[in-house]
CSV table of C-alpha atoms in Angstrom, one decimal:
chain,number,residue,atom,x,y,z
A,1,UNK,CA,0.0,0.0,0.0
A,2,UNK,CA,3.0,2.4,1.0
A,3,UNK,CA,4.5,1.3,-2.0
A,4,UNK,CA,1.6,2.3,-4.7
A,5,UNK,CA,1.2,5.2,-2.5
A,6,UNK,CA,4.4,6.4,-3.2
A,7,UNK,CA,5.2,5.2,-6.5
A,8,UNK,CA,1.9,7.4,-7.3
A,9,UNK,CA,3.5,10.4,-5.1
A,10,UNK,CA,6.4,10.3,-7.1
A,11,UNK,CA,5.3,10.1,-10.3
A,12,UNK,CA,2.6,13.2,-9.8
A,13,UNK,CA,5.6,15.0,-8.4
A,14,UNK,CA,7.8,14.1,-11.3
A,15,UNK,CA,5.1,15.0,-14.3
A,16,UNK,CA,4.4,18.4,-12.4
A,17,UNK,CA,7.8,19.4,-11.5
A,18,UNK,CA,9.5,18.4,-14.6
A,19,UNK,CA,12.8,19.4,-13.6
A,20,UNK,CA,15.8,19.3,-15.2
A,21,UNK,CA,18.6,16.8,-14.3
A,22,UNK,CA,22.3,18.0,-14.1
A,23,UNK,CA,24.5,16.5,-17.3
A,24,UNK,CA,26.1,14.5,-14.5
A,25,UNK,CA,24.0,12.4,-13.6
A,26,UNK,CA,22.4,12.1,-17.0
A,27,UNK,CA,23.9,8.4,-18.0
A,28,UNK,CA,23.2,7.0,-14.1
A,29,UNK,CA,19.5,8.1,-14.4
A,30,UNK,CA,18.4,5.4,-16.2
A,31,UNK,CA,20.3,3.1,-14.8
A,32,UNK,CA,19.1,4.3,-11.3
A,33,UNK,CA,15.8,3.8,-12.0
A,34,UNK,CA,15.6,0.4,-13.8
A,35,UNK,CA,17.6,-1.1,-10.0
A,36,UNK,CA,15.1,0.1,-8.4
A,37,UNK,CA,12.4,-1.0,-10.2
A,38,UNK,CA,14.2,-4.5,-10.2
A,39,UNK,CA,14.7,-4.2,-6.4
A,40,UNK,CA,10.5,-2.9,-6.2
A,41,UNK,CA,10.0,-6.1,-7.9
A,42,UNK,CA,12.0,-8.1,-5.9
A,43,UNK,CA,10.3,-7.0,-2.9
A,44,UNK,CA,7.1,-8.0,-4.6
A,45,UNK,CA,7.9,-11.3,-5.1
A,46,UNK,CA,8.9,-11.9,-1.4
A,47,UNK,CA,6.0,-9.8,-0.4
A,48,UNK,CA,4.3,-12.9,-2.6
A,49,UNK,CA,6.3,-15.8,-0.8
A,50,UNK,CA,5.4,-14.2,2.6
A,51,UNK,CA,9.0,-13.5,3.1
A,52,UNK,CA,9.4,-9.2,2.7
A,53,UNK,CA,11.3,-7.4,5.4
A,54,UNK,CA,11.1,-3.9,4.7
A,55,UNK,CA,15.0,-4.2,6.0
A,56,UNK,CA,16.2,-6.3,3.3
A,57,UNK,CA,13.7,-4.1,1.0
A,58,UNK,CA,16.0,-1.2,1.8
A,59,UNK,CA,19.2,-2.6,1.8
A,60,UNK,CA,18.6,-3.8,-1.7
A,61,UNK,CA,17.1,-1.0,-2.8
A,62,UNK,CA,20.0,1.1,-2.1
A,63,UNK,CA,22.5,-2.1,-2.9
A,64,UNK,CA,21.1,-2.3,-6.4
A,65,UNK,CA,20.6,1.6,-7.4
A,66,UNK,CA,24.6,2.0,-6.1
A,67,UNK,CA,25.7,-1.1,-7.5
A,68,UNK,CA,24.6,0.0,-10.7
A,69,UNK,CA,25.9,2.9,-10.3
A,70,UNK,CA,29.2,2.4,-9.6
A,71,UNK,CA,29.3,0.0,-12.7
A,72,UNK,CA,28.1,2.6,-14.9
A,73,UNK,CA,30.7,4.7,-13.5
A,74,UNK,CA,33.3,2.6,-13.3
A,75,UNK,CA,32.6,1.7,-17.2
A,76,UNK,CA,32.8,6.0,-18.3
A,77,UNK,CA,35.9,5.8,-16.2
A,78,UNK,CA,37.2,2.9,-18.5
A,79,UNK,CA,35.8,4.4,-21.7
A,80,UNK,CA,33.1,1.2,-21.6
A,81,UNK,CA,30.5,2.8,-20.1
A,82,UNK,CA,27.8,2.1,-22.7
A,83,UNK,CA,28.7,-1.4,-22.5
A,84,UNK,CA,28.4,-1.2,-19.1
A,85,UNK,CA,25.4,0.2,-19.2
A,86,UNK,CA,23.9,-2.2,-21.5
A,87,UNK,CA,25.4,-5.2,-19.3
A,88,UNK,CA,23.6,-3.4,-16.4
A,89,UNK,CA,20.6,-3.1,-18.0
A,90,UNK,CA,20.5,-6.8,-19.5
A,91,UNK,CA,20.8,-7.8,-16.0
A,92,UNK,CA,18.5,-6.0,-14.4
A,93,UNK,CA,15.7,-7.3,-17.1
A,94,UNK,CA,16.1,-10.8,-16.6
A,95,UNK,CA,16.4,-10.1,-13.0
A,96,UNK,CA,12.9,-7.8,-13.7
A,97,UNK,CA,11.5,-10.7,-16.0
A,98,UNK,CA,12.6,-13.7,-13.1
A,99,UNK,CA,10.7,-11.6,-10.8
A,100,UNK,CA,7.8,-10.9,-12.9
A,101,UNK,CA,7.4,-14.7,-13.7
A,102,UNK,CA,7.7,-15.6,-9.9
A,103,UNK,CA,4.7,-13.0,-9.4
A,104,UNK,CA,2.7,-14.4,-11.7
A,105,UNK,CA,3.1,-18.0,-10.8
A,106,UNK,CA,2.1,-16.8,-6.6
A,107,UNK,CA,-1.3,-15.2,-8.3
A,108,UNK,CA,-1.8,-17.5,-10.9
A,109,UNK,CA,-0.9,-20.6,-9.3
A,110,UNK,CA,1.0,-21.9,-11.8
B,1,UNK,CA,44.1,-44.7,18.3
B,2,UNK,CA,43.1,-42.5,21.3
B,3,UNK,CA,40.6,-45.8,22.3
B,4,UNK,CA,43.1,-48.2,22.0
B,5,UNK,CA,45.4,-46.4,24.1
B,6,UNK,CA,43.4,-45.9,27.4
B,7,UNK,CA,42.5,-49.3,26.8
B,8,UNK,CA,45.8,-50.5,27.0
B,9,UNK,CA,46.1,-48.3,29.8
B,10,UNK,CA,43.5,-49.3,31.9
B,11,UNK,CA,44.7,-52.5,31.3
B,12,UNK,CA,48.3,-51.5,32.8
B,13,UNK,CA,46.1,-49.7,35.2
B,14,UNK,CA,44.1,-53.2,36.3
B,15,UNK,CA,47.5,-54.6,36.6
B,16,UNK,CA,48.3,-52.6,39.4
B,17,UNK,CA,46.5,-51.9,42.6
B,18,UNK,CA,42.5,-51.9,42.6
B,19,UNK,CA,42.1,-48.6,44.7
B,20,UNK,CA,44.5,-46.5,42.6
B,21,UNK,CA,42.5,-48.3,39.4
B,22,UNK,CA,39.1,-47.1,40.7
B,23,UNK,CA,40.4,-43.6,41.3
B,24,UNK,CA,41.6,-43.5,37.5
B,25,UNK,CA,37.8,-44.8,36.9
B,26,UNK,CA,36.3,-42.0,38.3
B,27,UNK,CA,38.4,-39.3,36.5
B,28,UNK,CA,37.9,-40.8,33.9
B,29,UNK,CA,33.8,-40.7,33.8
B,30,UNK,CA,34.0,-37.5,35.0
B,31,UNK,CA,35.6,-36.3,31.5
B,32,UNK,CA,33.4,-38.6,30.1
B,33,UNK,CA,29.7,-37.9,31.3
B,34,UNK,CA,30.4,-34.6,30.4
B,35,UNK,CA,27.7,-33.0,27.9
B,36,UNK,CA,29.5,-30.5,26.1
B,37,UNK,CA,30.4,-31.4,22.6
B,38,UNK,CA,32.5,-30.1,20.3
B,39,UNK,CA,30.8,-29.8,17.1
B,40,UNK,CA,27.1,-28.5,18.3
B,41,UNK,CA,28.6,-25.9,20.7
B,42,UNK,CA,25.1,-24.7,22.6
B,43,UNK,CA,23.8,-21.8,21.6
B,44,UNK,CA,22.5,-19.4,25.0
B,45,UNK,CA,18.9,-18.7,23.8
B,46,UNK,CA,18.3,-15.2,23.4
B,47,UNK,CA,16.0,-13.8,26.2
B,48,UNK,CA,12.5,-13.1,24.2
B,49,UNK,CA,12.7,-9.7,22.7
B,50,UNK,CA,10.7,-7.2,24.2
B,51,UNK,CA,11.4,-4.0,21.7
B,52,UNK,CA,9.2,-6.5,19.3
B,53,UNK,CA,5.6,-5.5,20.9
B,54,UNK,CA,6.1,-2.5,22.4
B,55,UNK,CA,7.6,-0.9,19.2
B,56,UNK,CA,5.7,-2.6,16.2
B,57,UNK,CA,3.2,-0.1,14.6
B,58,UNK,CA,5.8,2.7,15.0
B,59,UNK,CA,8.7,0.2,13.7
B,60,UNK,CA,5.8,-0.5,10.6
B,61,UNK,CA,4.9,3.2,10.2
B,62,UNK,CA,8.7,4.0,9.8
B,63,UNK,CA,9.5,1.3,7.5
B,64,UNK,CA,6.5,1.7,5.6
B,65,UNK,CA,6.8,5.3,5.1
B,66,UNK,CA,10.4,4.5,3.9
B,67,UNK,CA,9.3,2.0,1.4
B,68,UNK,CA,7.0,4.8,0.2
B,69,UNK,CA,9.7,7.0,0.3
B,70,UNK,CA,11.7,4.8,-1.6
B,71,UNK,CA,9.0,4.3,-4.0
B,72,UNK,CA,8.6,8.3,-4.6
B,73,UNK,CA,12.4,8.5,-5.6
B,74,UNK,CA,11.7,5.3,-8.0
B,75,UNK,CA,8.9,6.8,-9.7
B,76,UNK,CA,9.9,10.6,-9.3
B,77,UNK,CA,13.3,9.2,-11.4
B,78,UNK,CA,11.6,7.6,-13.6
B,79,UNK,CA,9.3,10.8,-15.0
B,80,UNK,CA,11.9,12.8,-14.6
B,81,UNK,CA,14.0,10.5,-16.6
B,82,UNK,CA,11.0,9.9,-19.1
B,83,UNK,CA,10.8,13.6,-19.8
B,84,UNK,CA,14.6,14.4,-20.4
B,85,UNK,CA,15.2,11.3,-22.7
B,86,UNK,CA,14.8,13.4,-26.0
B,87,UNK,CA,17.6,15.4,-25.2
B,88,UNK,CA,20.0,13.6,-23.9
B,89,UNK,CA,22.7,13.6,-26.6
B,90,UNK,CA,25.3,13.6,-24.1
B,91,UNK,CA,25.1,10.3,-22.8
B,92,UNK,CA,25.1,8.6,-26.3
B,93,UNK,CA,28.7,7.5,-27.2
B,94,UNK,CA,30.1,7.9,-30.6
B,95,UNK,CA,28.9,5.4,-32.4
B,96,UNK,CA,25.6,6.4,-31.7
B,97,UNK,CA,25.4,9.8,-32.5
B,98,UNK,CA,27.3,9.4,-35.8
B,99,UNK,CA,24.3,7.1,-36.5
B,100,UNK,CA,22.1,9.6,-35.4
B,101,UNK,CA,24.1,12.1,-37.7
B,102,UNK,CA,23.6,10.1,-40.7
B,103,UNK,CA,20.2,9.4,-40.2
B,104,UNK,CA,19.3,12.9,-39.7
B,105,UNK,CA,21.2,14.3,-43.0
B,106,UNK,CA,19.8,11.6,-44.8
B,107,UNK,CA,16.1,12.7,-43.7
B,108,UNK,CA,17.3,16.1,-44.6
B,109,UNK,CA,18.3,15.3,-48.2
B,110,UNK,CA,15.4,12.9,-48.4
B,111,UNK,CA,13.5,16.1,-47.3
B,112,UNK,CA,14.9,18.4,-49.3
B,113,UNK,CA,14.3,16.4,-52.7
B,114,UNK,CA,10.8,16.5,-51.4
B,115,UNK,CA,10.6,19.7,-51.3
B,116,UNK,CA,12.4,20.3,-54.4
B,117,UNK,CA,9.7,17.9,-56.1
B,118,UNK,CA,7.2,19.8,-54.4
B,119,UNK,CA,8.2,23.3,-55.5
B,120,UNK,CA,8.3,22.4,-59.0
B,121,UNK,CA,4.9,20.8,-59.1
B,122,UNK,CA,3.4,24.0,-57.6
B,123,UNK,CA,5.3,26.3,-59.7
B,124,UNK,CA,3.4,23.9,-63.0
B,125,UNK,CA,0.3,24.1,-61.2
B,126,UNK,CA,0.9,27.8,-61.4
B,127,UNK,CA,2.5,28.4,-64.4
B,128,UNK,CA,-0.5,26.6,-65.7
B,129,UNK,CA,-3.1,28.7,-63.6
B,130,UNK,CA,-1.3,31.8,-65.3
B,131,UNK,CA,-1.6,30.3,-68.4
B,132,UNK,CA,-5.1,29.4,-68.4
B,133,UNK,CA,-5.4,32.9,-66.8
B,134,UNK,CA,-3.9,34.2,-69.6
B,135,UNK,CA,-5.6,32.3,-72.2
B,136,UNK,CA,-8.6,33.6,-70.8
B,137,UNK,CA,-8.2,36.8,-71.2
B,138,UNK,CA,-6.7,36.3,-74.8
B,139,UNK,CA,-10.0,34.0,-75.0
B,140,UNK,CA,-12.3,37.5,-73.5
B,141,UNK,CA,-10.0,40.1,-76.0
B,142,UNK,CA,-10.5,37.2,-79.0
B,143,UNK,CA,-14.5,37.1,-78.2
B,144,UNK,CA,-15.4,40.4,-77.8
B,145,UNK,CA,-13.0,41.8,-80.5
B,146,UNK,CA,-14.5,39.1,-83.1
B,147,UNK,CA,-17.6,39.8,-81.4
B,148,UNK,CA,-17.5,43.2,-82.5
B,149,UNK,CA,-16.1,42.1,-86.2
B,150,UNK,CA,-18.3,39.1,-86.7
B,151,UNK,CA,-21.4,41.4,-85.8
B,152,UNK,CA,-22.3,39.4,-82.9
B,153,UNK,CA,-22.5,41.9,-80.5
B,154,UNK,CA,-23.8,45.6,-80.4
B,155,UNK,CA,-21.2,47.9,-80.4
B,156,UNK,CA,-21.2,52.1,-80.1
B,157,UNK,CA,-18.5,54.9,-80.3
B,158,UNK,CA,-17.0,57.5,-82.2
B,159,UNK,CA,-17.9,57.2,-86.2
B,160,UNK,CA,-19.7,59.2,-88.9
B,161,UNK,CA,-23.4,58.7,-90.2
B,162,UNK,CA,-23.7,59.2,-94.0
B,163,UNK,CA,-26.7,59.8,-95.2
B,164,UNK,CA,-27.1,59.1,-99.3
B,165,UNK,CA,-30.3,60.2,-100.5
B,166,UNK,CA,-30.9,58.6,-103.9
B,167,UNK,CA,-32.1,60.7,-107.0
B,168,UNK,CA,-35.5,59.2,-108.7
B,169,UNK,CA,-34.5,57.4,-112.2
B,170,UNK,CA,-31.2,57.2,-111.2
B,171,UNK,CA,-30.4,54.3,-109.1
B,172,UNK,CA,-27.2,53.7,-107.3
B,173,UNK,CA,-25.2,50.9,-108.4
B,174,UNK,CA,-24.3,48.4,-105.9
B,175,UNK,CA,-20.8,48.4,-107.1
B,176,UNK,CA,-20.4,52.2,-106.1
B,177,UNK,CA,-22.3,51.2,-102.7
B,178,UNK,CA,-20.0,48.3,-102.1
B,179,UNK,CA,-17.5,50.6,-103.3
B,180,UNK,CA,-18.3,52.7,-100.2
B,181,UNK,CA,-18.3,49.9,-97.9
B,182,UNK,CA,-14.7,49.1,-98.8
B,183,UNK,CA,-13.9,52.6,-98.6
B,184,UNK,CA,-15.3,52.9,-94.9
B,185,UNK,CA,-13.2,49.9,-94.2
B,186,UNK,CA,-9.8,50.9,-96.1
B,187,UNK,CA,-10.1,54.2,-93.9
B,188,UNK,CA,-10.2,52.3,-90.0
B,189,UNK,CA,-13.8,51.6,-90.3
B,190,UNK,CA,-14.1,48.9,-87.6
B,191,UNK,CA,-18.5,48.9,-87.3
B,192,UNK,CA,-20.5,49.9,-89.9
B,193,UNK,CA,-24.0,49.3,-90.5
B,194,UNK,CA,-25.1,49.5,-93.9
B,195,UNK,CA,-28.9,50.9,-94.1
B,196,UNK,CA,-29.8,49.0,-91.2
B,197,UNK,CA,-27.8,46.0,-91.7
B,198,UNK,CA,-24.7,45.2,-89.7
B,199,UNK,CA,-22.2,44.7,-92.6
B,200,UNK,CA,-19.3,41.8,-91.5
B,201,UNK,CA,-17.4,40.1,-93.7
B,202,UNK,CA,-19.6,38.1,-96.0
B,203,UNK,CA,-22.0,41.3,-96.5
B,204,UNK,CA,-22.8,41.4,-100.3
B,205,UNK,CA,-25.1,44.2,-102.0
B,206,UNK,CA,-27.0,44.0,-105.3
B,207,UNK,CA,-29.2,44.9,-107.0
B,208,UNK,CA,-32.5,43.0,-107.7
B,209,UNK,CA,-35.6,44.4,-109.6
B,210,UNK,CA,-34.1,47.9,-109.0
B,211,UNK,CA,-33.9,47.7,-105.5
B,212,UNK,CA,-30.7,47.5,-103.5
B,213,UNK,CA,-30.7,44.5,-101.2
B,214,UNK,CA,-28.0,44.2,-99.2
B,215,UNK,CA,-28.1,40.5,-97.6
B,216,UNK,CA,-31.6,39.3,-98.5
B,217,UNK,CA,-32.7,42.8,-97.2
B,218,UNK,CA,-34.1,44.7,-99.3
B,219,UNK,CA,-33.2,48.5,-98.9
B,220,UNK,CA,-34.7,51.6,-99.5
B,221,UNK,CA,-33.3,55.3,-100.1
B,222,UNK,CA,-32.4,57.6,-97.8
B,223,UNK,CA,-29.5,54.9,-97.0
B,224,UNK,CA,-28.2,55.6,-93.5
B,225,UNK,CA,-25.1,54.3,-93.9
B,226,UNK,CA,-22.8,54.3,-89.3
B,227,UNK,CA,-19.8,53.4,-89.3
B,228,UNK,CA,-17.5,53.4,-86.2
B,229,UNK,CA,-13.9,54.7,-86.5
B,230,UNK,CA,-11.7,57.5,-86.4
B,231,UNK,CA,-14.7,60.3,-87.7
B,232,UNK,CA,-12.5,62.5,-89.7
B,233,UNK,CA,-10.3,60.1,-91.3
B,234,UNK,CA,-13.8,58.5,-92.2
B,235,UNK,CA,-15.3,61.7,-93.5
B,236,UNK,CA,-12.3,62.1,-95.4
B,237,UNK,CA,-12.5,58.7,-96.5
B,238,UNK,CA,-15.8,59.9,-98.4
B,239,UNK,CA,-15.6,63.6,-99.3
B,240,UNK,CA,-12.5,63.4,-100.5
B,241,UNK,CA,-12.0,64.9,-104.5
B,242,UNK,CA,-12.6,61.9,-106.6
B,243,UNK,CA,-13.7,59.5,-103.9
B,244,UNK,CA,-16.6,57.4,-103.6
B,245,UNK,CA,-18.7,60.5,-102.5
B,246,UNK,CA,-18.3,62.8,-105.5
B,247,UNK,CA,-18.8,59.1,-108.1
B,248,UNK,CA,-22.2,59.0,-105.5
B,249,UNK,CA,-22.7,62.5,-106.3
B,250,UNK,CA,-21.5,63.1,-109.8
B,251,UNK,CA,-22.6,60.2,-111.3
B,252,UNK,CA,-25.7,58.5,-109.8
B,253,UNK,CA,-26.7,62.5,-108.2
B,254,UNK,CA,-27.1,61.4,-105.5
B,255,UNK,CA,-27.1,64.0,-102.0
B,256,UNK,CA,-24.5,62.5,-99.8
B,257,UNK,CA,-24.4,63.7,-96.0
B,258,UNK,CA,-21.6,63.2,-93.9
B,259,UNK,CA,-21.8,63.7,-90.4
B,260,UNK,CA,-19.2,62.9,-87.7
B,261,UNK,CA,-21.0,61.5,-84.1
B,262,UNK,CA,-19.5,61.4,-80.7
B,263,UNK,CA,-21.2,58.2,-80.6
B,264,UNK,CA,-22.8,55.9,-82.8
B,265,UNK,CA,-24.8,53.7,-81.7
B,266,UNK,CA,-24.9,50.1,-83.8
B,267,UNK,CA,-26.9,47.8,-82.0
B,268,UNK,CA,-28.1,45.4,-85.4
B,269,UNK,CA,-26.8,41.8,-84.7
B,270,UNK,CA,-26.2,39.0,-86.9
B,271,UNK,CA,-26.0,35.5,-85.8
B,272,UNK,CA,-23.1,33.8,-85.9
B,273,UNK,CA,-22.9,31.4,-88.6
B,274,UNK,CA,-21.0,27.9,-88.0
B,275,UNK,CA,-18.6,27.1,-90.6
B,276,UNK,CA,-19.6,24.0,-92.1
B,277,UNK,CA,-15.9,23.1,-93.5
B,278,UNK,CA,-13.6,25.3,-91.9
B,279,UNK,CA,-11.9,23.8,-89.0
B,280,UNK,CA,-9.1,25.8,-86.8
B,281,UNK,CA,-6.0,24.4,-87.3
B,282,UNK,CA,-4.6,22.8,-84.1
């Protein structure tokens, strides 16, 4: 409930503040964002297998967003950065779709 | 190994005296009957937590309200990362933005021959608009100025009116008359009307059973003869020594009136007639 909650808090704030981000953190945005969704979804799934902790929620959460992060950065730093990116970003979907198949199997039952 | 060995002690141990055998016994259990192990070392159980009840809905509220929080950054990134993707040239790498690049100037070119294409067909679509404009306005010019010389259409403006009275017994000849028609027109006569009949370019005059008929019409005297044109050079035209107004007056008697008009008014018609074998050339 706290989650939707704020997921639709953020989103309101994000369409009606529109800001601008600063050209430094432009390539870590996206990678930012899609952790985080992978970690949301990872809490899901144990929220589904009766097994969340808000603790563990966090600590992932902030795991996975600097994580990627740090990849991303370490990749510019290297001159792979896109690569990195794109590694990050594979990742992160079949973490996303592993997830998303694990949710469906709790509500579908199969 | 460690078995065998206190078993061969004891045994040493047996040999000797009993008291000092059952004294080794009892050390011996005493290690023994001990329940300590060494592999499952026992765990002290944690005394039961007490924070657990006393703190639970605030401990929920907070983490809760940090999920959410959490959530708000997640979803707050995401528009704000949705919204600045169109511009975000400096995050692609080379590759990409030379792809970019090529795509672009090729749209551009591909753009720009559309446009070229474009351009031309409207400058046709005009050029033929103008055209068409233009051909009908030559079309307007060509109608009303053959209206005018076919004897379609009334026409009025500055001209003379002759008026030739003939003499009794001496009838004009239709040669002097046509004579005067081709005078009128030799001097700018661009209308004329010939006794009431609009003369164009098939107009003939004769003479049948001493009457003048000029186009199945036949005429009587005073002829009114209007013609449209410049009036003097017209007048001239006639009264001029040894022109067609002296033969008119000399030879047939006749009285000949000329008389130059601001405006003369022709408003006789004649149909148009179709040409049965006379086809424009295209």
């Amino acid at each position: 409930m706290a989650a939707v909650l704020g997921l639709i808090i953020g989103v309101v704030t994000g369409i009606f503040l529109q800001p601008d981000i600063p050209i430094v953190l432009q390539p870590y945005l996206p990678i930012m964002v899609v952790a985080a969704l992978d970690a949301l979804l990872g809490a899901a799934r144990a929220y589904f297998e009766r097994s969340f902790s808000d603790k563990v929620f966090v600590i992932s959460f902030f795991s996975n967003v600097i994580t990627a992060t740090l990849l991303v950065f370490l990749g510019n730093q290297l001159g792979v950065g896109s690569q990195l990116t794109t590694a990050v970003i594979v990742v992160m979907g079949i973490r996303i779709f592993s997830n998303v198949s694990a949710i469906r199997r709790f509500i579908f039952r199969g | 190994m460690a078995g065998r060995n206190e078993h061969e002690h004891a045994r040493d141990e047996r040999r000797r005296d009993p008291q000092s055998t059952l004294r080794h016994q009892r050390r011996r259990d005493k290690v023994n009957d001990d329940t300590a192990t060494g592999s499952f070392p026992v765990v002290r159980r944690k005394p039961a937590s007490r924070n657990l009840d006393r703190n639970a809905t605030r401990s929920r509220m907070v983490t809760s309200a940090l999920v959410m929080v959490l959530c708000a950054l997640l979803g707050y990134g995401y528009m704000v990362q949705a919204h600045n993707t169109q511009s975000s040239y400096e995050s692609m790498t080379e590759d990409e933005l030379r792809r970019l690049f090529t795509e672009t100037s090729s749209q551009v070119s591909k753009l720009e021959d559309r446009k070229t294409q474009l351009t031309e067909q409207l400058n046709s679509i005009k050029s033929a608009v103008d055209k068409q404009e233009q051909a009908r306005l030559i079309a307007q010019q060509n109608e009303q100025t053959s209206g005018i010389l076919s004897g379609r259409l009334p026409a009025q403006g500055k001209g003379v009116t002759i008026t030739i009275a003939e003499r009794a017994g001496k009838p004009i000849d239709a040669a002097t008359m046509f004579h005067l028609i081709e005078e009128l027109r030799n001097a700018g006569a661009e209308v004329i009307e010939f006794a009431g009949v609009r003369v164009i370019t098939s107009t003939s005059i004769q003479r049948v059973n001493g009457n003048l008929v000029c186009d199945g019409v036949t005429l009587t005297s005073p002829y009114v003869v209007k013609a449209i044109g410049d009036p003097s050079t017209l007048q001239g035209a006639v009264d001029i020594a040894g022109g067609v107004g002296s033969d008119l007056k000399l030879d047939f008697g006749a009285g000949v009136a000329v008389q130059q008009v601001d405006n003369v008014v022709i408003e006789t018609v004649r149909q148009p007639q179709t040409n049965k074998y006379a086809k424009t050339v295209e």
